[in-house]
Amino acid sequence: LRPNKGFSSATDNSNKLKDKVMKFEEVIGIDVSKLTLDACIHSLQIFTQVPNTKKGYSKLFSWAAKSTGCSLEQILFCFEHTGMYSYALSCYMSEGEMNYIMVPGLEIKRSLGIQRGKNDQIDARKIAQYAYRRREEVTIYQLPEKAINKIRQLLSLREKLVRQRAGYEASLKDMSDFIESSENRIVFTVQRNVVKTLVREIEKVENEIDRVLAESPDIMNNYKLITSITGVGRQTALQLIVVTNNFVSFDDHRKLASYAGVAPFPYTSGTSIRGKTKVSSLANMRLKSLLSACAVSATRHDPEMKIYFNRRTENGKHKMNSLNAVKNKLLARVFAVVRRGTPYVAMCNYAA
């Protein structure tokens, strides 16, 4: 089988970043808010505040180089992932080829133990302290390509529109059971028009996603490979591509299963605590929800998954436990087809 060149290249780039061990001379933590950036130099414990704009970024990095006496290549920057507030800063630093990491706020909070008090300077100091402790084991952040960011934004917009449409449809259904539409025509008409408008806007978003896919051969190739798996549909495939940065951020399905909240973990301690092995609530709940729908679909339409699911339940496994096992098998199949670069083949069709 011919390997997928895109997956190999992406994996090589990811490995290069992981293998890149640098001796940073200084660490700077940045607390990102909507209007300002608060920065703290770890060793000197000095602070500055600049606007969250390109002019502010230029001022920040000039201050960092002047205050530390180091070149920007010798400094590790760290800040929380705050969505669109940190996106422009991330783009600016990637263009300047600076060394930086974006970290979930919860990870920083839990790594520093009990803390009292909070303001922007304290947060910047905490971030700098976290990065200093992890400076020799961090992976330099790699900004996803523009197409993936575009798809991420479109998927987020689509989810909001679908949620709103479902709300109006549910409202119309409830009202039709108790209210005469002829006597309250305007109430029904306006909501029906809103639903029709939302349907049209969702179609526009879908068409834009198709356009982005058509302009990105590597992403389109992986999209087709993933959707060749029975049970995995369009939305799940797109979400997997976005979450994995087109399979650069995760190099095996077990790590992604942990991120998606479908990997079981033990809960034991000594001889007194013997909890059930279960999945963690710290997960990407959107991806977990999509995988749940995929698992149900696979057990209905994929003969192999149906046999696997039924065998587990007949052996006494709980249905939800068996569905979770199906989710993990689907993720394993996703990584297998992307790694090979060939569509999924149902082997049970060729069994004797």
Short mmCIF file of C-alpha atoms in Angstrom, two decimals:
data_model
loop_
_atom_site.label_atom_id
_atom_site.label_comp_id
_atom_site.label_asym_id
_atom_site.label_seq_id
_atom_site.Cartn_x
_atom_site.Cartn_y
_atom_site.Cartn_z
CA LEU A 1 0.00 0.00 0.00
CA ARG A 2 1.23 3.47 -0.86
CA PRO A 3 1.57 5.65 2.26
CA ASN A 4 -0.19 8.99 2.48
CA LYS A 5 2.48 11.58 1.70
CA GLY A 6 0.53 14.29 3.49
CA PHE A 7 0.37 12.31 6.73
CA SER A 8 4.07 11.39 6.55
CA SER A 9 5.10 14.97 5.93
CA ALA A 10 2.87 16.26 8.72
CA THR A 11 4.18 13.66 11.13
CA ASP A 12 7.79 14.48 10.22
CA ASN A 13 7.17 18.18 10.86
CA SER A 14 5.55 17.39 14.20
CA ASN A 15 8.45 15.12 15.20
CA LYS A 16 10.96 17.81 14.27
CA LEU A 17 9.20 20.22 16.59
CA LYS A 18 9.14 17.65 19.39
CA ASP A 19 12.80 16.81 18.90
CA LYS A 20 13.80 20.45 18.91
CA VAL A 21 15.45 20.86 22.30
CA MET A 22 16.55 24.40 22.98
CA LYS A 23 18.28 26.02 25.90
CA PHE A 24 16.16 29.09 26.40
CA GLU A 25 17.92 31.95 28.15
CA GLU A 26 14.69 33.52 29.35
CA VAL A 27 10.98 32.77 29.73
CA ILE A 28 8.20 35.34 29.41
CA GLY A 29 4.56 34.76 30.37
CA ILE A 30 1.84 36.76 28.66
CA ASP A 31 -1.70 37.21 29.99
CA VAL A 32 -3.99 37.88 27.01
CA SER A 33 -7.19 39.85 27.32
CA LYS A 34 -9.44 41.54 24.77
CA LEU A 35 -7.73 44.94 24.87
CA THR A 36 -4.32 44.42 26.50
CA LEU A 37 -1.39 42.06 26.97
CA ASP A 38 0.33 41.83 30.35
CA ALA A 39 3.82 40.28 30.22
CA CYS A 40 6.19 39.10 32.94
CA ILE A 41 9.87 38.17 32.59
CA HIS A 42 10.38 35.20 34.89
CA SER A 43 13.93 35.76 36.16
CA LEU A 44 13.66 39.53 36.55
CA GLN A 45 10.04 39.63 37.74
CA ILE A 46 9.35 42.82 35.82
CA PHE A 47 6.10 43.57 34.03
CA THR A 48 4.76 45.56 31.13
CA GLN A 49 1.37 46.13 29.56
CA VAL A 50 0.77 46.83 25.86
CA PRO A 51 -2.33 47.02 23.65
CA ASN A 52 -3.53 43.81 22.01
CA THR A 53 -2.67 45.15 18.54
CA LYS A 54 0.20 44.78 16.07
CA LYS A 55 1.78 47.99 17.35
CA GLY A 56 1.49 46.59 20.86
CA TYR A 57 3.16 43.33 19.77
CA SER A 58 6.10 45.23 18.29
CA LYS A 59 6.46 47.23 21.48
CA LEU A 60 6.26 44.08 23.61
CA PHE A 61 9.02 42.24 21.77
CA SER A 62 11.28 45.30 21.72
CA TRP A 63 10.82 45.54 25.49
CA ALA A 64 11.55 41.82 25.89
CA ALA A 65 14.82 41.97 23.92
CA LYS A 66 15.99 45.17 25.64
CA SER A 67 15.10 44.05 29.18
CA THR A 68 16.58 40.56 28.96
CA GLY A 69 19.58 41.32 26.72
CA CYS A 70 18.68 38.19 24.70
CA SER A 71 17.66 37.76 21.11
CA LEU A 72 14.06 36.76 20.53
CA GLU A 73 15.24 33.29 19.41
CA GLN A 74 16.61 32.72 22.94
CA ILE A 75 13.30 33.57 24.64
CA LEU A 76 10.39 31.21 25.20
CA PHE A 77 7.02 32.97 25.23
CA CYS A 78 3.97 31.38 26.80
CA PHE A 79 0.33 32.45 26.88
CA GLU A 80 -3.11 30.92 27.35
CA HIS A 81 -5.26 29.80 24.47
CA THR A 82 -8.03 32.42 24.58
CA GLY A 83 -9.60 31.92 21.16
CA MET A 84 -9.82 34.96 18.92
CA TYR A 85 -8.13 37.20 21.52
CA SER A 86 -4.86 35.24 21.23
CA TYR A 87 -5.15 34.29 17.55
CA ALA A 88 -3.69 37.55 16.17
CA LEU A 89 -0.74 37.32 18.60
CA SER A 90 -0.13 33.71 17.56
CA CYS A 91 -0.12 34.68 13.86
CA TYR A 92 2.29 37.55 14.51
CA MET A 93 4.72 35.33 16.42
CA SER A 94 4.53 32.53 13.84
CA GLU A 95 5.36 34.98 11.05
CA GLY A 96 8.35 36.18 13.09
CA GLU A 97 9.42 32.55 13.74
CA MET A 98 9.46 33.09 17.50
CA ASN A 99 9.42 30.27 20.03
CA TYR A 100 6.11 30.19 21.85
CA ILE A 101 3.57 27.82 23.35
CA MET A 102 -0.18 28.21 23.79
CA VAL A 103 -1.49 26.36 26.81
CA PRO A 104 -5.04 25.73 28.13
CA GLY A 105 -5.75 27.89 31.16
CA LEU A 106 -6.89 24.87 33.19
CA GLU A 107 -3.52 23.17 32.72
CA ILE A 108 -1.68 26.21 34.09
CA LYS A 109 -4.10 26.59 36.99
CA ARG A 110 -3.81 22.96 38.10
CA SER A 111 -0.03 22.81 37.69
CA LEU A 112 0.68 25.56 40.23
CA GLY A 113 -1.20 24.26 43.26
CA ILE A 114 -3.25 26.46 45.58
CA GLN A 115 -3.25 30.12 44.58
CA ARG A 116 -4.73 33.20 46.23
CA GLY A 117 -5.55 36.45 44.56
CA LYS A 118 -5.93 37.25 40.91
CA ASN A 119 -5.18 40.11 38.54
CA ASP A 120 -3.50 40.40 35.14
CA GLN A 121 0.01 40.77 36.54
CA ILE A 122 -0.43 37.78 38.85
CA ASP A 123 -1.73 35.73 35.92
CA ALA A 124 1.24 36.74 33.76
CA ARG A 125 3.62 35.70 36.54
CA LYS A 126 1.86 32.34 36.92
CA ILE A 127 2.12 31.70 33.18
CA ALA A 128 5.83 32.58 33.21
CA GLN A 129 6.37 30.29 36.21
CA TYR A 130 4.58 27.42 34.44
CA ALA A 131 6.63 27.87 31.25
CA TYR A 132 9.90 28.07 33.21
CA ARG A 133 9.20 24.75 34.93
CA ARG A 134 8.32 23.07 31.62
CA ARG A 135 10.88 24.83 29.42
CA GLU A 136 12.93 21.71 28.67
CA GLU A 137 10.00 19.51 27.69
CA VAL A 138 7.64 21.81 25.80
CA THR A 139 6.70 21.44 22.14
CA ILE A 140 6.92 24.70 20.22
CA TYR A 141 3.46 25.61 18.96
CA GLN A 142 2.76 25.15 15.26
CA LEU A 143 0.03 27.43 13.91
CA PRO A 144 -2.50 25.53 11.78
CA GLU A 145 -2.70 26.48 8.12
CA LYS A 146 -5.24 29.12 7.12
CA ALA A 147 -7.61 26.62 5.51
CA ILE A 148 -7.98 24.71 8.77
CA ASN A 149 -8.62 27.90 10.73
CA LYS A 150 -11.23 28.87 8.13
CA ILE A 151 -12.96 25.50 8.45
CA ARG A 152 -12.86 25.80 12.26
CA GLN A 153 -14.60 29.18 12.14
CA LEU A 154 -17.19 27.94 9.65
CA LEU A 155 -17.95 24.86 11.74
CA SER A 156 -18.41 27.04 14.82
CA LEU A 157 -20.78 29.33 12.90
CA ARG A 158 -22.69 26.36 11.51
CA GLU A 159 -23.15 24.88 14.98
CA LYS A 160 -24.63 28.17 16.25
CA LEU A 161 -27.02 28.40 13.30
CA VAL A 162 -28.13 24.78 13.65
CA ARG A 163 -28.74 25.29 17.37
CA GLN A 164 -30.85 28.37 16.69
CA ARG A 165 -32.83 26.58 13.97
CA ALA A 166 -33.53 23.67 16.31
CA GLY A 167 -34.74 26.11 18.97
CA TYR A 168 -37.24 27.79 16.64
CA GLU A 169 -38.43 24.45 15.26
CA ALA A 170 -39.03 23.12 18.78
CA SER A 171 -40.86 26.31 19.71
CA LEU A 172 -43.10 26.04 16.64
CA LYS A 173 -43.92 22.42 17.41
CA ASP A 174 -44.86 23.17 21.02
CA MET A 175 -46.94 26.19 20.06
CA SER A 176 -48.82 24.30 17.32
CA ASP A 177 -50.03 21.79 19.94
CA PHE A 178 -51.67 24.43 22.15
CA ILE A 179 -52.22 27.62 20.13
CA GLU A 180 -54.45 28.20 17.12
CA SER A 181 -52.23 29.34 14.25
CA SER A 182 -55.12 31.25 12.59
CA GLU A 183 -55.52 33.44 15.66
CA ASN A 184 -51.78 34.02 16.12
CA ARG A 185 -50.65 34.12 12.52
CA ILE A 186 -47.84 36.64 12.99
CA VAL A 187 -46.25 34.54 15.78
CA PHE A 188 -46.08 31.47 13.54
CA THR A 189 -45.22 33.30 10.32
CA VAL A 190 -42.24 35.17 11.75
CA GLN A 191 -40.73 32.03 13.28
CA ARG A 192 -41.24 29.99 10.10
CA ASN A 193 -39.52 32.74 8.11
CA VAL A 194 -36.63 32.72 10.59
CA VAL A 195 -36.28 28.95 10.18
CA LYS A 196 -36.23 29.30 6.38
CA THR A 197 -33.59 32.02 6.63
CA LEU A 198 -31.44 29.90 8.93
CA VAL A 199 -31.70 26.96 6.52
CA ARG A 200 -30.45 29.16 3.67
CA GLU A 201 -27.59 30.52 5.77
CA ILE A 202 -26.54 27.01 6.83
CA GLU A 203 -26.42 26.03 3.14
CA LYS A 204 -24.16 29.02 2.46
CA VAL A 205 -21.80 27.92 5.23
CA GLU A 206 -21.74 24.37 3.85
CA ASN A 207 -20.97 25.66 0.37
CA GLU A 208 -18.11 27.77 1.73
CA ILE A 209 -16.68 24.73 3.52
CA ASP A 210 -16.82 22.80 0.23
CA ARG A 211 -14.97 25.66 -1.49
CA VAL A 212 -12.21 25.66 1.14
CA LEU A 213 -11.87 21.88 0.84
CA ALA A 214 -11.64 22.10 -2.96
CA GLU A 215 -8.78 24.61 -2.65
CA SER A 216 -6.86 22.41 -0.16
CA PRO A 217 -5.91 19.05 -1.80
CA ASP A 218 -4.26 17.58 1.33
CA ILE A 219 -7.27 18.34 3.52
CA MET A 220 -9.71 17.11 0.86
CA ASN A 221 -7.76 13.88 0.50
CA ASN A 222 -7.92 13.14 4.22
CA TYR A 223 -11.59 14.14 4.28
CA LYS A 224 -12.41 11.56 1.59
CA LEU A 225 -10.37 8.90 3.37
CA ILE A 226 -12.13 9.47 6.69
CA THR A 227 -15.64 9.49 5.21
CA SER A 228 -14.92 6.15 3.51
CA ILE A 229 -15.35 4.57 6.98
CA THR A 230 -18.88 3.35 7.62
CA GLY A 231 -20.49 5.44 10.34
CA VAL A 232 -18.20 8.46 10.06
CA GLY A 233 -19.98 11.35 8.40
CA ARG A 234 -19.17 14.80 7.09
CA GLN A 235 -19.30 16.78 10.34
CA THR A 236 -17.18 14.27 12.26
CA ALA A 237 -14.58 14.12 9.49
CA LEU A 238 -14.29 17.91 9.39
CA GLN A 239 -14.10 18.13 13.18
CA LEU A 240 -11.34 15.49 13.27
CA ILE A 241 -9.33 17.39 10.65
CA VAL A 242 -9.67 20.65 12.60
CA VAL A 243 -8.91 19.13 16.02
CA THR A 244 -5.85 17.22 14.79
CA ASN A 245 -4.58 20.08 12.59
CA ASN A 246 -4.94 17.71 9.63
CA PHE A 247 -3.27 14.95 11.68
CA VAL A 248 -0.21 16.96 12.70
CA SER A 249 -1.05 17.50 16.38
CA PHE A 250 -1.75 13.83 17.19
CA ASP A 251 0.41 10.95 16.02
CA ASP A 252 -1.78 8.04 17.17
CA HIS A 253 -5.43 7.36 17.89
CA ARG A 254 -4.92 6.70 21.63
CA LYS A 255 -3.89 10.29 22.32
CA LEU A 256 -6.86 11.58 20.34
CA ALA A 257 -9.15 9.18 22.22
CA SER A 258 -7.92 10.67 25.49
CA TYR A 259 -8.50 14.21 24.16
CA ALA A 260 -11.99 13.29 22.96
CA GLY A 261 -12.92 11.73 26.31
CA VAL A 262 -13.43 8.17 25.06
CA ALA A 263 -10.29 6.60 26.58
CA PRO A 264 -11.02 4.73 29.84
CA PHE A 265 -8.80 5.42 32.87
CA PRO A 266 -8.52 3.45 36.14
CA TYR A 267 -9.49 4.99 39.48
CA THR A 268 -7.70 3.13 42.27
CA SER A 269 -5.47 3.93 45.23
CA GLY A 270 -3.92 1.46 47.66
CA THR A 271 -6.35 -1.15 48.93
CA SER A 272 -9.25 1.10 49.95
CA ILE A 273 -10.18 2.85 46.69
CA ARG A 274 -11.33 0.59 43.89
CA GLY A 275 -13.36 2.80 41.58
CA LYS A 276 -14.64 1.86 38.17
CA THR A 277 -12.47 2.31 35.12
CA LYS A 278 -14.17 5.14 33.25
CA VAL A 279 -13.64 8.00 30.83
CA SER A 280 -12.66 11.48 31.97
CA SER A 281 -14.93 14.53 31.88
CA LEU A 282 -11.95 16.62 30.73
CA ALA A 283 -12.62 16.26 27.02
CA ASN A 284 -13.58 17.95 23.78
CA MET A 285 -17.31 17.47 24.29
CA ARG A 286 -18.24 18.43 20.73
CA LEU A 287 -15.99 15.75 19.28
CA LYS A 288 -17.18 13.24 21.88
CA SER A 289 -20.79 13.91 20.93
CA LEU A 290 -20.07 13.40 17.23
CA LEU A 291 -18.20 10.16 17.92
CA SER A 292 -21.18 8.91 19.94
CA ALA A 293 -23.47 9.44 16.93
CA CYS A 294 -20.90 7.72 14.69
CA ALA A 295 -20.71 4.72 17.02
CA VAL A 296 -24.50 4.27 16.97
CA SER A 297 -24.54 4.54 13.17
CA ALA A 298 -21.65 2.08 12.81
CA THR A 299 -23.35 -0.55 14.98
CA ARG A 300 -26.40 -0.34 12.72
CA HIS A 301 -24.81 -0.21 9.27
CA ASP A 302 -21.39 -1.86 9.63
CA PRO A 303 -21.76 -5.68 9.98
CA GLU A 304 -18.33 -6.00 11.63
CA MET A 305 -19.09 -3.33 14.25
CA LYS A 306 -22.54 -4.79 14.82
CA ILE A 307 -21.04 -8.23 15.56
CA TYR A 308 -18.39 -6.65 17.80
CA PHE A 309 -20.96 -4.62 19.75
CA ASN A 310 -23.39 -7.55 20.16
CA ARG A 311 -20.62 -9.91 21.28
CA ARG A 312 -19.53 -7.52 24.03
CA THR A 313 -23.08 -6.95 25.30
CA GLU A 314 -23.83 -10.69 25.24
CA ASN A 315 -20.71 -11.24 27.36
CA GLY A 316 -22.10 -8.93 30.04
CA LYS A 317 -20.54 -5.60 29.06
CA HIS A 318 -22.74 -2.54 29.51
CA LYS A 319 -24.10 -1.04 26.28
CA MET A 320 -22.45 2.32 26.92
CA ASN A 321 -19.14 0.60 27.62
CA SER A 322 -19.47 -1.29 24.33
CA LEU A 323 -20.36 1.89 22.44
CA ASN A 324 -17.26 3.54 23.87
CA ALA A 325 -15.17 0.63 22.58
CA VAL A 326 -16.72 1.18 19.14
CA LYS A 327 -15.69 4.86 19.30
CA ASN A 328 -12.10 3.83 19.94
CA LYS A 329 -12.17 1.37 17.04
CA LEU A 330 -13.50 4.09 14.74
CA LEU A 331 -10.66 6.42 15.75
CA ALA A 332 -8.17 3.61 15.10
CA ARG A 333 -9.66 3.17 11.62
CA VAL A 334 -9.43 6.90 10.97
CA PHE A 335 -5.72 6.98 11.74
CA ALA A 336 -5.16 3.78 9.75
CA VAL A 337 -6.71 5.09 6.52
CA VAL A 338 -4.95 8.45 6.82
CA ARG A 339 -1.60 6.80 7.49
CA ARG A 340 -1.99 4.36 4.57
CA GLY A 341 -3.48 6.90 2.21
CA THR A 342 -6.11 4.44 0.97
CA PRO A 343 -9.87 4.27 1.66
CA TYR A 344 -11.27 1.91 4.24
CA VAL A 345 -12.07 -1.61 3.02
CA ALA A 346 -14.63 -3.68 4.92
CA MET A 347 -12.79 -6.99 5.28
CA CYS A 348 -15.94 -8.85 6.35
CA ASN A 349 -17.16 -8.54 2.75
CA TYR A 350 -14.30 -10.80 1.70
CA ALA A 351 -14.51 -13.31 4.54
CA ALA A 352 -15.12 -16.91 3.49
#
